[in-house]
């Protein structure tokens, strides 16, 4: 076994390594794996890629899994600490968010809110266990410009109207 401290920890004052993130995945404890898998297959068009007795993996189609659904213990309840939301950047603009908003309503998904982030727009919704997700569309794609714009505003504006038909 390798002693990571002796091999990889820099001596006093040396530089620390910083991660280069290539992709992410989310792992959720859920009350009913099958119900949750069906939700994500339907609402996000994910594909089931693997399963075990206590877990299901789903993918958007480019990697082996983007979402792991883990069966929670019987009787587990949504807590007040933990995941606030998981953001999913969409391909498209505000019109695409309007279409997604309509799709969520058609499927009976709880839409929580819409937000103007000043660098894009967010559409928040809950899965069957109350985990919050966000579809977001960036309007400012340059990171330095985004930092500047966000620095000019203390807080995002609460809501914007996606479409008068859906308010």
PDB file of C-alpha atoms in Angstrom:
ATOM      1  CA  UNK A   1       0.000   0.000   0.000  1.00  0.00           C
ATOM      2  CA  UNK A   2       1.298   3.454  -0.899  1.00  0.00           C
ATOM      3  CA  UNK A   3       1.823   5.994   1.849  1.00  0.00           C
ATOM      4  CA  UNK A   4       0.158   9.008   0.240  1.00  0.00           C
ATOM      5  CA  UNK A   5       1.424  11.393   2.892  1.00  0.00           C
ATOM      6  CA  UNK A   6       5.070  10.501   2.333  1.00  0.00           C
ATOM      7  CA  UNK A   7       4.815  10.408  -1.455  1.00  0.00           C
ATOM      8  CA  UNK A   8       2.417  13.137  -2.488  1.00  0.00           C
ATOM      9  CA  UNK A   9       2.033  15.697   0.286  1.00  0.00           C
ATOM     10  CA  UNK A  10       4.402  18.619  -0.374  1.00  0.00           C
ATOM     11  CA  UNK A  11       6.887  19.535   2.277  1.00  0.00           C
ATOM     12  CA  UNK A  12       6.179  22.711   4.229  1.00  0.00           C
ATOM     13  CA  UNK A  13       5.075  25.534   1.987  1.00  0.00           C
ATOM     14  CA  UNK A  14       5.098  23.539  -1.250  1.00  0.00           C
ATOM     15  CA  UNK A  15       2.324  23.902  -3.831  1.00  0.00           C
ATOM     16  CA  UNK A  16      -0.756  21.733  -3.490  1.00  0.00           C
ATOM     17  CA  UNK A  17      -2.220  19.985  -6.489  1.00  0.00           C
ATOM     18  CA  UNK A  18      -5.580  21.260  -7.720  1.00  0.00           C
ATOM     19  CA  UNK A  19      -8.119  18.979  -9.390  1.00  0.00           C
ATOM     20  CA  UNK A  20      -8.980  19.281 -13.065  1.00  0.00           C
ATOM     21  CA  UNK A  21     -12.582  18.143 -13.239  1.00  0.00           C
ATOM     22  CA  UNK A  22     -13.467  16.338 -16.448  1.00  0.00           C
ATOM     23  CA  UNK A  23     -17.072  15.507 -15.624  1.00  0.00           C
ATOM     24  CA  UNK A  24     -19.426  15.113 -12.723  1.00  0.00           C
ATOM     25  CA  UNK A  25     -22.069  12.699 -11.577  1.00  0.00           C
ATOM     26  CA  UNK A  26     -24.723  12.929  -8.925  1.00  0.00           C
ATOM     27  CA  UNK A  27     -25.649  10.211  -6.449  1.00  0.00           C
ATOM     28  CA  UNK A  28     -29.060  10.433  -4.781  1.00  0.00           C
ATOM     29  CA  UNK A  29     -30.566   8.441  -1.939  1.00  0.00           C
ATOM     30  CA  UNK A  30     -34.133   7.734  -3.071  1.00  0.00           C
ATOM     31  CA  UNK A  31     -37.192   6.152  -1.471  1.00  0.00           C
ATOM     32  CA  UNK A  32     -38.095   4.049  -4.534  1.00  0.00           C
ATOM     33  CA  UNK A  33     -35.341   3.306  -7.089  1.00  0.00           C
ATOM     34  CA  UNK A  34     -37.746   2.102  -9.780  1.00  0.00           C
ATOM     35  CA  UNK A  35     -40.039   5.131  -9.486  1.00  0.00           C
ATOM     36  CA  UNK A  36     -37.066   7.501  -9.557  1.00  0.00           C
ATOM     37  CA  UNK A  37     -35.467   5.729 -12.542  1.00  0.00           C
ATOM     38  CA  UNK A  38     -38.747   5.952 -14.468  1.00  0.00           C
ATOM     39  CA  UNK A  39     -38.958   9.682 -13.611  1.00  0.00           C
ATOM     40  CA  UNK A  40     -35.455  10.459 -14.909  1.00  0.00           C
ATOM     41  CA  UNK A  41     -35.901   8.286 -18.003  1.00  0.00           C
ATOM     42  CA  UNK A  42     -39.135  10.129 -18.796  1.00  0.00           C
ATOM     43  CA  UNK A  43     -38.355  13.718 -17.788  1.00  0.00           C
ATOM     44  CA  UNK A  44     -34.626  13.908 -18.658  1.00  0.00           C
ATOM     45  CA  UNK A  45     -34.569  11.197 -21.363  1.00  0.00           C
ATOM     46  CA  UNK A  46     -31.828   9.349 -19.485  1.00  0.00           C
ATOM     47  CA  UNK A  47     -30.988   5.728 -20.216  1.00  0.00           C
ATOM     48  CA  UNK A  48     -30.598   3.039 -17.573  1.00  0.00           C
ATOM     49  CA  UNK A  49     -27.038   1.717 -17.963  1.00  0.00           C
ATOM     50  CA  UNK A  50     -26.530  -0.599 -14.981  1.00  0.00           C
ATOM     51  CA  UNK A  51     -28.273  -1.873 -11.887  1.00  0.00           C
ATOM     52  CA  UNK A  52     -27.565  -3.701  -8.687  1.00  0.00           C
ATOM     53  CA  UNK A  53     -29.762  -4.775  -5.806  1.00  0.00           C
ATOM     54  CA  UNK A  54     -29.512  -1.367  -4.095  1.00  0.00           C
ATOM     55  CA  UNK A  55     -28.637   0.997  -6.965  1.00  0.00           C
ATOM     56  CA  UNK A  56     -29.440   2.055 -10.535  1.00  0.00           C
ATOM     57  CA  UNK A  57     -27.138   4.023 -12.858  1.00  0.00           C
ATOM     58  CA  UNK A  58     -28.513   6.332 -15.560  1.00  0.00           C
ATOM     59  CA  UNK A  59     -26.732   8.216 -18.338  1.00  0.00           C
ATOM     60  CA  UNK A  60     -27.340  11.049 -20.785  1.00  0.00           C
ATOM     61  CA  UNK A  61     -25.604   8.839 -23.363  1.00  0.00           C
ATOM     62  CA  UNK A  62     -21.999  10.015 -23.342  1.00  0.00           C
ATOM     63  CA  UNK A  63     -20.659   8.301 -20.206  1.00  0.00           C
ATOM     64  CA  UNK A  64     -21.432   5.116 -18.296  1.00  0.00           C
ATOM     65  CA  UNK A  65     -23.381   7.082 -15.688  1.00  0.00           C
ATOM     66  CA  UNK A  66     -24.308  10.630 -14.816  1.00  0.00           C
ATOM     67  CA  UNK A  67     -26.763   9.767 -12.063  1.00  0.00           C
ATOM     68  CA  UNK A  68     -26.664   7.050  -9.414  1.00  0.00           C
ATOM     69  CA  UNK A  69     -29.898   6.258  -7.604  1.00  0.00           C
ATOM     70  CA  UNK A  70     -29.210   4.555  -4.269  1.00  0.00           C
ATOM     71  CA  UNK A  71     -32.031   2.898  -2.354  1.00  0.00           C
ATOM     72  CA  UNK A  72     -32.458   4.709   0.979  1.00  0.00           C
ATOM     73  CA  UNK A  73     -33.285   2.862   4.180  1.00  0.00           C
ATOM     74  CA  UNK A  74     -36.971   2.153   4.727  1.00  0.00           C
ATOM     75  CA  UNK A  75     -38.709   5.212   6.217  1.00  0.00           C
ATOM     76  CA  UNK A  76     -35.946   7.717   5.361  1.00  0.00           C
ATOM     77  CA  UNK A  77     -37.219  11.308   5.112  1.00  0.00           C
ATOM     78  CA  UNK A  78     -36.017  14.314   3.124  1.00  0.00           C
ATOM     79  CA  UNK A  79     -33.723  16.287   5.443  1.00  0.00           C
ATOM     80  CA  UNK A  80     -33.116  19.970   5.842  1.00  0.00           C
ATOM     81  CA  UNK A  81     -29.382  19.674   5.093  1.00  0.00           C
ATOM     82  CA  UNK A  82     -27.744  18.260   1.996  1.00  0.00           C
ATOM     83  CA  UNK A  83     -28.272  18.819  -1.710  1.00  0.00           C
ATOM     84  CA  UNK A  84     -29.839  22.197  -2.497  1.00  0.00           C
ATOM     85  CA  UNK A  85     -30.126  21.571  -6.242  1.00  0.00           C
ATOM     86  CA  UNK A  86     -28.318  20.047  -9.196  1.00  0.00           C
ATOM     87  CA  UNK A  87     -28.017  22.284 -12.266  1.00  0.00           C
ATOM     88  CA  UNK A  88     -28.275  20.869 -15.778  1.00  0.00           C
ATOM     89  CA  UNK A  89     -27.137  23.263 -18.507  1.00  0.00           C
ATOM     90  CA  UNK A  90     -29.341  22.863 -21.543  1.00  0.00           C
ATOM     91  CA  UNK A  91     -28.574  23.400 -25.185  1.00  0.00           C
ATOM     92  CA  UNK A  92     -30.858  26.229 -26.228  1.00  0.00           C
ATOM     93  CA  UNK A  93     -32.192  29.589 -25.198  1.00  0.00           C
ATOM     94  CA  UNK A  94     -35.149  31.015 -23.315  1.00  0.00           C
ATOM     95  CA  UNK A  95     -37.552  29.540 -25.877  1.00  0.00           C
ATOM     96  CA  UNK A  96     -36.155  26.069 -25.118  1.00  0.00           C
ATOM     97  CA  UNK A  97     -36.685  26.715 -21.398  1.00  0.00           C
ATOM     98  CA  UNK A  98     -40.298  27.608 -22.218  1.00  0.00           C
ATOM     99  CA  UNK A  99     -40.708  24.289 -24.031  1.00  0.00           C
ATOM    100  CA  UNK A 100     -39.134  22.427 -21.095  1.00  0.00           C
ATOM    101  CA  UNK A 101     -41.420  24.275 -18.685  1.00  0.00           C
ATOM    102  CA  UNK A 102     -44.449  23.112 -20.669  1.00  0.00           C
ATOM    103  CA  UNK A 103     -43.072  19.544 -20.760  1.00  0.00           C
ATOM    104  CA  UNK A 104     -42.638  19.496 -16.965  1.00  0.00           C
ATOM    105  CA  UNK A 105     -46.186  20.769 -16.426  1.00  0.00           C
ATOM    106  CA  UNK A 106     -47.569  18.220 -18.896  1.00  0.00           C
ATOM    107  CA  UNK A 107     -45.845  15.415 -16.980  1.00  0.00           C
ATOM    108  CA  UNK A 108     -47.152  16.682 -13.648  1.00  0.00           C
ATOM    109  CA  UNK A 109     -43.674  17.579 -12.365  1.00  0.00           C
ATOM    110  CA  UNK A 110     -43.581  20.117  -9.525  1.00  0.00           C
ATOM    111  CA  UNK A 111     -42.045  23.334 -10.888  1.00  0.00           C
ATOM    112  CA  UNK A 112     -40.545  25.258  -7.978  1.00  0.00           C
ATOM    113  CA  UNK A 113     -39.516  28.577  -9.529  1.00  0.00           C
ATOM    114  CA  UNK A 114     -37.895  30.374 -12.412  1.00  0.00           C
ATOM    115  CA  UNK A 115     -34.976  32.716 -11.868  1.00  0.00           C
ATOM    116  CA  UNK A 116     -33.080  35.328 -13.844  1.00  0.00           C
ATOM    117  CA  UNK A 117     -29.464  34.782 -12.785  1.00  0.00           C
ATOM    118  CA  UNK A 118     -28.244  37.831 -14.779  1.00  0.00           C
ATOM    119  CA  UNK A 119     -25.907  35.456 -16.661  1.00  0.00           C
ATOM    120  CA  UNK A 120     -28.696  33.097 -17.666  1.00  0.00           C
ATOM    121  CA  UNK A 121     -32.089  31.754 -16.722  1.00  0.00           C
ATOM    122  CA  UNK A 122     -32.991  28.877 -14.426  1.00  0.00           C
ATOM    123  CA  UNK A 123     -36.038  26.632 -14.242  1.00  0.00           C
ATOM    124  CA  UNK A 124     -36.205  24.673 -10.966  1.00  0.00           C
ATOM    125  CA  UNK A 125     -38.208  21.484 -10.412  1.00  0.00           C
ATOM    126  CA  UNK A 126     -38.401  18.565  -7.971  1.00  0.00           C
ATOM    127  CA  UNK A 127     -38.029  14.837  -8.538  1.00  0.00           C
ATOM    128  CA  UNK A 128     -40.423  12.414  -6.791  1.00  0.00           C
ATOM    129  CA  UNK A 129     -38.351  12.509  -3.559  1.00  0.00           C
ATOM    130  CA  UNK A 130     -38.207  16.318  -3.435  1.00  0.00           C
ATOM    131  CA  UNK A 131     -34.638  16.644  -4.741  1.00  0.00           C
ATOM    132  CA  UNK A 132     -34.379  19.929  -6.614  1.00  0.00           C
ATOM    133  CA  UNK A 133     -33.005  20.149 -10.146  1.00  0.00           C
ATOM    134  CA  UNK A 134     -32.459  23.134 -12.413  1.00  0.00           C
ATOM    135  CA  UNK A 135     -32.491  23.424 -16.176  1.00  0.00           C
ATOM    136  CA  UNK A 136     -30.391  26.488 -16.978  1.00  0.00           C
ATOM    137  CA  UNK A 137     -29.581  28.402 -20.106  1.00  0.00           C
ATOM    138  CA  UNK A 138     -26.555  30.675 -20.066  1.00  0.00           C
ATOM    139  CA  UNK A 139     -26.864  34.062 -21.754  1.00  0.00           C
ATOM    140  CA  UNK A 140     -23.345  35.193 -20.824  1.00  0.00           C
ATOM    141  CA  UNK A 141     -20.977  32.473 -22.001  1.00  0.00           C
ATOM    142  CA  UNK A 142     -17.646  34.204 -21.346  1.00  0.00           C
ATOM    143  CA  UNK A 143     -16.580  33.305 -17.799  1.00  0.00           C
ATOM    144  CA  UNK A 144     -14.753  36.586 -17.115  1.00  0.00           C
ATOM    145  CA  UNK A 145     -17.777  38.573 -18.289  1.00  0.00           C
ATOM    146  CA  UNK A 146     -20.028  36.362 -16.160  1.00  0.00           C
ATOM    147  CA  UNK A 147     -17.922  37.075 -13.069  1.00  0.00           C
ATOM    148  CA  UNK A 148     -18.110  40.802 -13.815  1.00  0.00           C
ATOM    149  CA  UNK A 149     -21.895  40.718 -14.324  1.00  0.00           C
ATOM    150  CA  UNK A 150     -22.479  38.658 -11.185  1.00  0.00           C
ATOM    151  CA  UNK A 151     -20.271  41.021  -9.185  1.00  0.00           C
ATOM    152  CA  UNK A 152     -22.540  43.936 -10.146  1.00  0.00           C
ATOM    153  CA  UNK A 153     -25.609  42.202  -8.713  1.00  0.00           C
ATOM    154  CA  UNK A 154     -25.867  41.081  -5.110  1.00  0.00           C
ATOM    155  CA  UNK A 155     -28.603  38.539  -5.750  1.00  0.00           C
ATOM    156  CA  UNK A 156     -30.403  37.020  -8.690  1.00  0.00           C
ATOM    157  CA  UNK A 157     -33.839  38.318  -9.487  1.00  0.00           C
ATOM    158  CA  UNK A 158     -36.460  35.931  -8.154  1.00  0.00           C
ATOM    159  CA  UNK A 159     -38.675  35.147 -11.078  1.00  0.00           C
ATOM    160  CA  UNK A 160     -39.138  35.816 -14.739  1.00  0.00           C
ATOM    161  CA  UNK A 161     -42.053  34.914 -16.944  1.00  0.00           C
ATOM    162  CA  UNK A 162     -41.330  32.038 -19.304  1.00  0.00           C
ATOM    163  CA  UNK A 163     -44.574  32.411 -21.159  1.00  0.00           C
ATOM    164  CA  UNK A 164     -47.872  34.051 -20.197  1.00  0.00           C
ATOM    165  CA  UNK A 165     -49.578  30.716 -20.928  1.00  0.00           C
ATOM    166  CA  UNK A 166     -47.620  29.020 -18.139  1.00  0.00           C
ATOM    167  CA  UNK A 167     -47.847  31.535 -15.300  1.00  0.00           C
TER     168      UNK A 167
END
